PDB file of C-alpha atoms in Angstrom:
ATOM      1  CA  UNK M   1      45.748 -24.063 159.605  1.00 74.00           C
ATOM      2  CA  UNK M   2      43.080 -23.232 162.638  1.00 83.00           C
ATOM      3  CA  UNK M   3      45.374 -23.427 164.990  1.00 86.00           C
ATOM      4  CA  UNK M   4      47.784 -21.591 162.894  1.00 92.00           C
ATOM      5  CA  UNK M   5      45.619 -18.665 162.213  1.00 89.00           C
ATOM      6  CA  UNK M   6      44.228 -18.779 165.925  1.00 88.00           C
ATOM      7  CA  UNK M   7      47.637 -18.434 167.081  1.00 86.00           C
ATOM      8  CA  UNK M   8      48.141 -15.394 164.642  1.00 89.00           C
ATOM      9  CA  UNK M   9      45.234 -13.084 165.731  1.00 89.00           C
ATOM     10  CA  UNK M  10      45.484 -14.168 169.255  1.00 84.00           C
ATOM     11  CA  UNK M  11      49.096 -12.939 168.603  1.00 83.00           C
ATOM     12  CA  UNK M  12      47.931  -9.466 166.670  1.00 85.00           C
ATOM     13  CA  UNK M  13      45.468  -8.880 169.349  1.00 81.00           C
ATOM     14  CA  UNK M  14      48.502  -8.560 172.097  1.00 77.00           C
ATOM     15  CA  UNK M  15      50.904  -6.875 169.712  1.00 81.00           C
ATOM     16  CA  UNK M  16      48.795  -4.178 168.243  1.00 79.00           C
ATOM     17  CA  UNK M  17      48.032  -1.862 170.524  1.00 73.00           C
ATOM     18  CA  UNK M  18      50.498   1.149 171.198  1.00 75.00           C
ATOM     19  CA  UNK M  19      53.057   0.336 173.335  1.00 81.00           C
ATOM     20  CA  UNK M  20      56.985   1.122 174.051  1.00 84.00           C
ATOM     21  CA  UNK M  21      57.923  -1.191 171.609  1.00 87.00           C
ATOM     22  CA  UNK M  22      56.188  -0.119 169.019  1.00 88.00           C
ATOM     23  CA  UNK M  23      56.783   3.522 169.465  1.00 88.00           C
ATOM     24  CA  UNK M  24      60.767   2.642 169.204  1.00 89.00           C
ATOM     25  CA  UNK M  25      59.767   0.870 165.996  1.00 91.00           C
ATOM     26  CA  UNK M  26      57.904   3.979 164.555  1.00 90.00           C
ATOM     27  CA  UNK M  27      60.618   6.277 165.382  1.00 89.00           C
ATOM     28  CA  UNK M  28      63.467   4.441 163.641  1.00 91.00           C
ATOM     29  CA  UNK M  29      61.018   3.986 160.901  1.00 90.00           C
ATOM     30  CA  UNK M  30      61.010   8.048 160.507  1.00 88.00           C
ATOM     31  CA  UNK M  31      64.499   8.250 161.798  1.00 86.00           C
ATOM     32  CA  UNK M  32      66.296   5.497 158.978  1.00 87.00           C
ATOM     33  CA  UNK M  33      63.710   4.634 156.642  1.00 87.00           C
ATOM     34  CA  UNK M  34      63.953   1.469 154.555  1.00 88.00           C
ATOM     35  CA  UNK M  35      66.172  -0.670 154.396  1.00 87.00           C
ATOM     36  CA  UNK M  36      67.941  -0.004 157.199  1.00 88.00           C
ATOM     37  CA  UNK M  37      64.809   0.456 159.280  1.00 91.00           C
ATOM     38  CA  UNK M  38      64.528  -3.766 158.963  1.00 93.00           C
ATOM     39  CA  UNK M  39      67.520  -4.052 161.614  1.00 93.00           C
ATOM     40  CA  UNK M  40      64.999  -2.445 163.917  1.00 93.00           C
ATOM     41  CA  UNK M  41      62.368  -4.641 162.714  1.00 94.00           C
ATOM     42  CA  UNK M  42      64.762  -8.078 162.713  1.00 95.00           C
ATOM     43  CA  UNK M  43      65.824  -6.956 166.541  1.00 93.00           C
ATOM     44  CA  UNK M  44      62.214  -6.967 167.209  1.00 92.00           C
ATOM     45  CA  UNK M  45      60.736 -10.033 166.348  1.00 93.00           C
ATOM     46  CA  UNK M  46      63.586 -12.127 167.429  1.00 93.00           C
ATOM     47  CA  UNK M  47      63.366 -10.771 170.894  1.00 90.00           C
ATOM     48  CA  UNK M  48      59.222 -11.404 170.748  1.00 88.00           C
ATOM     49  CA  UNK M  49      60.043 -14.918 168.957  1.00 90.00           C
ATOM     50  CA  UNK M  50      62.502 -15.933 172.512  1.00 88.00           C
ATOM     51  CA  UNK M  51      59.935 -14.713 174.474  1.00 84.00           C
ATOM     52  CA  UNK M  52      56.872 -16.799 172.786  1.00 84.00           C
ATOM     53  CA  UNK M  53      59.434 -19.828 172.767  1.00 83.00           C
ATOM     54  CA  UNK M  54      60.006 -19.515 176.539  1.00 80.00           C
ATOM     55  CA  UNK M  55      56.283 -18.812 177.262  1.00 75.00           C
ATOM     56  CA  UNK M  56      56.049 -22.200 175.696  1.00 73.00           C
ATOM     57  CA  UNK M  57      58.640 -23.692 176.982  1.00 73.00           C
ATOM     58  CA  UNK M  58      56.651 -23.197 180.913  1.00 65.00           C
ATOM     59  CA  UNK M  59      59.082 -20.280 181.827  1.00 60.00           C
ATOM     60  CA  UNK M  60      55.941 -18.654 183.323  1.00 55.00           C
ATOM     61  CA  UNK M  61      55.836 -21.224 185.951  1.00 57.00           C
ATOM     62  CA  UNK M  62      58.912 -20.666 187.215  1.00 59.00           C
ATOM     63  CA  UNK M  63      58.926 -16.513 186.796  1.00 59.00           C
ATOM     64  CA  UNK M  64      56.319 -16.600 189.259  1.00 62.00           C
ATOM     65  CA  UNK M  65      57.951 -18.787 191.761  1.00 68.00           C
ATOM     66  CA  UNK M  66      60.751 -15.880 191.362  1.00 70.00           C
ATOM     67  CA  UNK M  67      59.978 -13.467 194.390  1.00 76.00           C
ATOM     68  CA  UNK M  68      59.832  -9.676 193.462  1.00 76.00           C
ATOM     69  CA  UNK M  69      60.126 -10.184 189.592  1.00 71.00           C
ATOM     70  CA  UNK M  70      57.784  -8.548 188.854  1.00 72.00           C
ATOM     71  CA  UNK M  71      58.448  -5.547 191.327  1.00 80.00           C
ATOM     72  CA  UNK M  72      61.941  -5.742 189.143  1.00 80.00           C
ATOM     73  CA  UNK M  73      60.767  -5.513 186.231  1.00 74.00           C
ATOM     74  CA  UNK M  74      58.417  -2.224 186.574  1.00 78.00           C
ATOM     75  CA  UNK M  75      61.225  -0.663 188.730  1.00 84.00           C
ATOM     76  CA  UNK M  76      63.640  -1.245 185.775  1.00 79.00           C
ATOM     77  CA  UNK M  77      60.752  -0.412 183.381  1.00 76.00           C
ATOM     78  CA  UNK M  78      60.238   2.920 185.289  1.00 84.00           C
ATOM     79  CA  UNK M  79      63.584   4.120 185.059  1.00 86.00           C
ATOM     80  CA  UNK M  80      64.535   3.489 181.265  1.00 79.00           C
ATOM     81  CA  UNK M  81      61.315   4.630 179.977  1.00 80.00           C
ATOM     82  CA  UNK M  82      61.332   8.033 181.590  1.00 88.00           C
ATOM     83  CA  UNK M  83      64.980   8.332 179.818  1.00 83.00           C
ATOM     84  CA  UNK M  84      63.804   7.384 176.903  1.00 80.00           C
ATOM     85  CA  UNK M  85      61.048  10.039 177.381  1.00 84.00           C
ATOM     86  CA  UNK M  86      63.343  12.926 178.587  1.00 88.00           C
ATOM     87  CA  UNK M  87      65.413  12.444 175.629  1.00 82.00           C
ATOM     88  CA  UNK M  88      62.729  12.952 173.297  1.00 80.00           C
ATOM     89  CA  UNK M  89      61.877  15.979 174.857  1.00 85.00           C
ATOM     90  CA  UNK M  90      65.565  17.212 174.434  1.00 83.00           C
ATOM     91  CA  UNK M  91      64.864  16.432 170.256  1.00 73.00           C
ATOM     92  CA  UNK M  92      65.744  19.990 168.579  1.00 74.00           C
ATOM     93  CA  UNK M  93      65.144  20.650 164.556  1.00 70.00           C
ATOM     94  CA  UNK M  94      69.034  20.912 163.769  1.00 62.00           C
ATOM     95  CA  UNK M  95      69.512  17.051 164.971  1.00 58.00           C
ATOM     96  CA  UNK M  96      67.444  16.170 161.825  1.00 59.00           C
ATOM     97  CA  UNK M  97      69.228  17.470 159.460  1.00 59.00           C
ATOM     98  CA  UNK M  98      67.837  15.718 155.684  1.00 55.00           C
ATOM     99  CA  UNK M  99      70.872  16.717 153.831  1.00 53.00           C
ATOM    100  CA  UNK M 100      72.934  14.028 155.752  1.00 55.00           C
ATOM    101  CA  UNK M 101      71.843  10.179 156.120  1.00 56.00           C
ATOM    102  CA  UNK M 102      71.792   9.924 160.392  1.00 65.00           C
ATOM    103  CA  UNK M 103      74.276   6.888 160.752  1.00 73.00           C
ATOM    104  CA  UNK M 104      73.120   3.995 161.977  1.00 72.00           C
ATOM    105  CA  UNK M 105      75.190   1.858 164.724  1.00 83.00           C
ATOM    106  CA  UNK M 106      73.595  -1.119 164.447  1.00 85.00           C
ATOM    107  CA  UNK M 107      74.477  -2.415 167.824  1.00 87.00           C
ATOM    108  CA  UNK M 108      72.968   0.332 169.764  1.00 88.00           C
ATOM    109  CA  UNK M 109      69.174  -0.379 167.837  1.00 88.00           C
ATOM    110  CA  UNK M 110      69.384  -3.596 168.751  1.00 90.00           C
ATOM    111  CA  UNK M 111      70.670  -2.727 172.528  1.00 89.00           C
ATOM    112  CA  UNK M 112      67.908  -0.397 172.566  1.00 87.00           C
ATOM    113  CA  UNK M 113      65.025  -2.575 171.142  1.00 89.00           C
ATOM    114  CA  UNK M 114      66.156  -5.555 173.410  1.00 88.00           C
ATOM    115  CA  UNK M 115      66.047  -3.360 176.526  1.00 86.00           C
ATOM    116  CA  UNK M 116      62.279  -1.784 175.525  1.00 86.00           C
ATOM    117  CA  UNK M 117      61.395  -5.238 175.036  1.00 83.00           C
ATOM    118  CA  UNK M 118      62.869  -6.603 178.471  1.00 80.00           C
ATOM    119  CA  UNK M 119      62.691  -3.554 180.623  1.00 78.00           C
ATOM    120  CA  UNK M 120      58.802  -3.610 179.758  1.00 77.00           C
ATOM    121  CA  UNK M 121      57.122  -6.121 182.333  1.00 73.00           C
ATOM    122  CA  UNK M 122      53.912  -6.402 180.144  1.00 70.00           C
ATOM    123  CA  UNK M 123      56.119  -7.654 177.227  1.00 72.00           C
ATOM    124  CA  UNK M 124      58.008 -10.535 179.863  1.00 73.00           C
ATOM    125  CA  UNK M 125      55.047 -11.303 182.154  1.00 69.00           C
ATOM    126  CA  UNK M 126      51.916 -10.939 179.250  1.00 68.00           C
ATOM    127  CA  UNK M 127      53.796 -12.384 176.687  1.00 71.00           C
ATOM    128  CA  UNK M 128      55.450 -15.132 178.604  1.00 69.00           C
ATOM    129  CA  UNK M 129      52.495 -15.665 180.374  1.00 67.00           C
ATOM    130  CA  UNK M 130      49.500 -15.291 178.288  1.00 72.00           C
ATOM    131  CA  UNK M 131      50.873 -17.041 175.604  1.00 74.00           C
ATOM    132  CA  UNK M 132      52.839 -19.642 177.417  1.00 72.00           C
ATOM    133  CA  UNK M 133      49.056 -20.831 179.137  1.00 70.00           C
ATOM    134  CA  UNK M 134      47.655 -20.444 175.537  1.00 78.00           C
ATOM    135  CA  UNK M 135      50.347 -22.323 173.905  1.00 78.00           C
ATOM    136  CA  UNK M 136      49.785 -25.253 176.741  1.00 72.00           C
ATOM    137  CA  UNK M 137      46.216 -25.384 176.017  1.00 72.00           C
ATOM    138  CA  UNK M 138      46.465 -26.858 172.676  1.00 79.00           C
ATOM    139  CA  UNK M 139      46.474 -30.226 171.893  1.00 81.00           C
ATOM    140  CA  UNK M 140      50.460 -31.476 171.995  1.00 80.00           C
ATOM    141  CA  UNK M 141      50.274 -31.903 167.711  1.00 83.00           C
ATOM    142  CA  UNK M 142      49.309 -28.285 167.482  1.00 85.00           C
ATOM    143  CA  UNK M 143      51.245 -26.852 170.291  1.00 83.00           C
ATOM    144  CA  UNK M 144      54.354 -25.721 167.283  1.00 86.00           C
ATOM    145  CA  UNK M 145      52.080 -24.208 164.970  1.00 91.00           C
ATOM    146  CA  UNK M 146      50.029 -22.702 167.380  1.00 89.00           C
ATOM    147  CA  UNK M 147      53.053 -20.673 168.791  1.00 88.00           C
ATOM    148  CA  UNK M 148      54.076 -20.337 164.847  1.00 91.00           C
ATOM    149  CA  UNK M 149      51.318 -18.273 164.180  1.00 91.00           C
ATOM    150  CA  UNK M 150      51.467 -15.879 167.367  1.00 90.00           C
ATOM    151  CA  UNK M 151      55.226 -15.707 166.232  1.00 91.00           C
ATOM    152  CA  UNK M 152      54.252 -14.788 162.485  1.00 93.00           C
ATOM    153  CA  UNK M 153      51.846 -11.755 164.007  1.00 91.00           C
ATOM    154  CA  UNK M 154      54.820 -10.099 165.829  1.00 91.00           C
ATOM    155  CA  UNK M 155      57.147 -10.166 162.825  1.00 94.00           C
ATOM    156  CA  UNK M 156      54.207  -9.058 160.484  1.00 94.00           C
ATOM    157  CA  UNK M 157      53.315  -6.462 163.011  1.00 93.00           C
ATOM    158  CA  UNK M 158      56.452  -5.291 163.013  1.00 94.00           C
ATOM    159  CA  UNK M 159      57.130  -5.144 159.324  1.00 95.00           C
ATOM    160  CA  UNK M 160      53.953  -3.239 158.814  1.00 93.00           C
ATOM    161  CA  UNK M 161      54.899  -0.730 161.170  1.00 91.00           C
ATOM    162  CA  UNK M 162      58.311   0.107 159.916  1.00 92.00           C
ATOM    163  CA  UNK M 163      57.250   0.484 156.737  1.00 93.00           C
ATOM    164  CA  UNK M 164      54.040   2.627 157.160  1.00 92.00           C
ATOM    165  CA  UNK M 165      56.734   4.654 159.487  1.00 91.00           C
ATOM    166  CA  UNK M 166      59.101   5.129 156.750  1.00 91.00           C
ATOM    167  CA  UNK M 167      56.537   5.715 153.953  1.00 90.00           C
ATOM    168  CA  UNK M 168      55.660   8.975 156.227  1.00 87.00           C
ATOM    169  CA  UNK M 169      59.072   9.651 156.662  1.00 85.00           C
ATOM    170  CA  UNK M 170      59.668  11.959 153.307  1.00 80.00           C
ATOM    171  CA  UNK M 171      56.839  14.603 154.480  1.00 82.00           C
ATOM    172  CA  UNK M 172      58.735  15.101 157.855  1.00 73.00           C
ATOM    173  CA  UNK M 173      60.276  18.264 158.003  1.00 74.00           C
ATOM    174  CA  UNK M 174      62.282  19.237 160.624  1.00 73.00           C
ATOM    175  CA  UNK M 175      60.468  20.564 162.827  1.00 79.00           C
ATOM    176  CA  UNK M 176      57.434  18.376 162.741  1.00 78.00           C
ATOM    177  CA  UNK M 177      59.602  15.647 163.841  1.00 75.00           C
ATOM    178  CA  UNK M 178      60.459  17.144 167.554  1.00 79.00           C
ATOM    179  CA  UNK M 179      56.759  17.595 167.960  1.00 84.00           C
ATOM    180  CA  UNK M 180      56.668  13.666 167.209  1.00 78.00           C
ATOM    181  CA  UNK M 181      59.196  12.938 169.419  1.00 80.00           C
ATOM    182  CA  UNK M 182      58.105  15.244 171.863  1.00 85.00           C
ATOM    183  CA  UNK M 183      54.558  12.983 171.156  1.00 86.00           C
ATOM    184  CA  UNK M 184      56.529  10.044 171.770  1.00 80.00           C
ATOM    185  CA  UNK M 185      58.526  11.327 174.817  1.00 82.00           C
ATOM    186  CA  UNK M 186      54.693  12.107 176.492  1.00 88.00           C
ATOM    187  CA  UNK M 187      53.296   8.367 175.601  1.00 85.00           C
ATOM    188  CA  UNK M 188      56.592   6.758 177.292  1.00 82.00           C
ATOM    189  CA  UNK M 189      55.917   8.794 180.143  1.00 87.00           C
ATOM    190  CA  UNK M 190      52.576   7.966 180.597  1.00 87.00           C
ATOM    191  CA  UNK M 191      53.605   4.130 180.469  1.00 82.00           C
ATOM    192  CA  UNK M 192      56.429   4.697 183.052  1.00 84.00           C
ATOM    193  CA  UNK M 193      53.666   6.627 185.189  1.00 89.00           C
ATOM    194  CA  UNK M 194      51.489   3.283 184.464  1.00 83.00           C
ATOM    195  CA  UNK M 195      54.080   1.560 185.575  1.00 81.00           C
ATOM    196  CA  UNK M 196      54.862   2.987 188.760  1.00 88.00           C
ATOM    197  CA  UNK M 197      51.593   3.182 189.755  1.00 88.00           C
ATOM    198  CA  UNK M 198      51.817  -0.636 189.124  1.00 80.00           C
ATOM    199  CA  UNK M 199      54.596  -1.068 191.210  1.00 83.00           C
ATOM    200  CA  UNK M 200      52.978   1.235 194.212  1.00 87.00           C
ATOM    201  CA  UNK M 201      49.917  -1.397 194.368  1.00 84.00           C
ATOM    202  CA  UNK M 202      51.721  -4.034 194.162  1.00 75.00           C
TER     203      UNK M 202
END
């Protein structure tokens, strides 16, 4: 159970602060509510779950034998966030409309979550990474419950998120909901800036 729990808030600690892939979970949290907010969620902690399971696998090693990954990875990061961020902006009170359901395609949340999860070279490299060397530092019997735990924190993460999102969700008006995205569209932008800066120095 130590190396359970360590593995959990070792986990929380990289998870919880504000990043592209939580801000995608917050909006589709105000954008479908529950249930259908858990796809979101689900998409989520699978794609965190293959990443912890490669980190422990030693898939760190070889990323960094891989030349210009990471210069990849923050080019690619770059790009998609500032779309994601100039379609917030575009966000107008008429495409919330409360008196019909938005539909949900199902494919394209989980296209979308996969790619903020990928596209984001602090999710591959820290997650992979960090993990993967603190995975590898526990004794072999404690190795699987060890990554269990740091597992367990993304999906309960995530699950608190989406529904704290979609508890909030019935005082959104209109029009309060383009100033969140607009919110939204400003902190992707400042990670893409991040980002390039990143890939300037490096």
């Amino acid at each position: 159970m130590d190396a359970y729990f360590a593995g959990m808030l070792l986990g929380l600690a990289m998870i919880t602060p504000i990043g592209p892939q939580n801000i995608f979970l917050i909006n589709q949290g105000f954008t479908f509510g529950i249930p259908r907010v858990f796809v979101a969620v689900v998409a989520a902690g699978v794609c965190d779950t293959v990443l912890i399971s490669l980190g422990g696998a030693g898939t760190s090693a070889v990323l960094e034998r891989i030349p210009g990954i990471k210069e990849f990875l923050l080019a690619a990061g770059v790009v998609f966030l500032t779309y994601l961020a100039v379609k917030s902006f575009r966000s107008r009170p008429e495409h919330f409309d409360q008196s019909t359901p938005p539909e949900m395609r199902w494919h394209r949340v989980v296209g979308q979550c996969a790619s903020v999860t990928i596209l984001n070279p602090h999710s591959v490299l820290d997650v992979v990474g960090i993990l993967g060397v603190a995975i590898a530092a526990q004794d072999p019997a404690h190795r699987p419950v060890f990554a269990a735990g740091t597992v367990s924190a993304s999906w309960l993460w995530f699950t608190l998120l989406a529904l704290g999102a979609s508890t909030l969700r019935r005082w959104l008006t209109p029009h309060r909901r383009v100033w969140i995205d607009r919110g939204s569209g400003f902190l992707l932008l400042v990670f893409a800036a991040l980002f390039a800066g990143e890939l300037v120095r490096s």
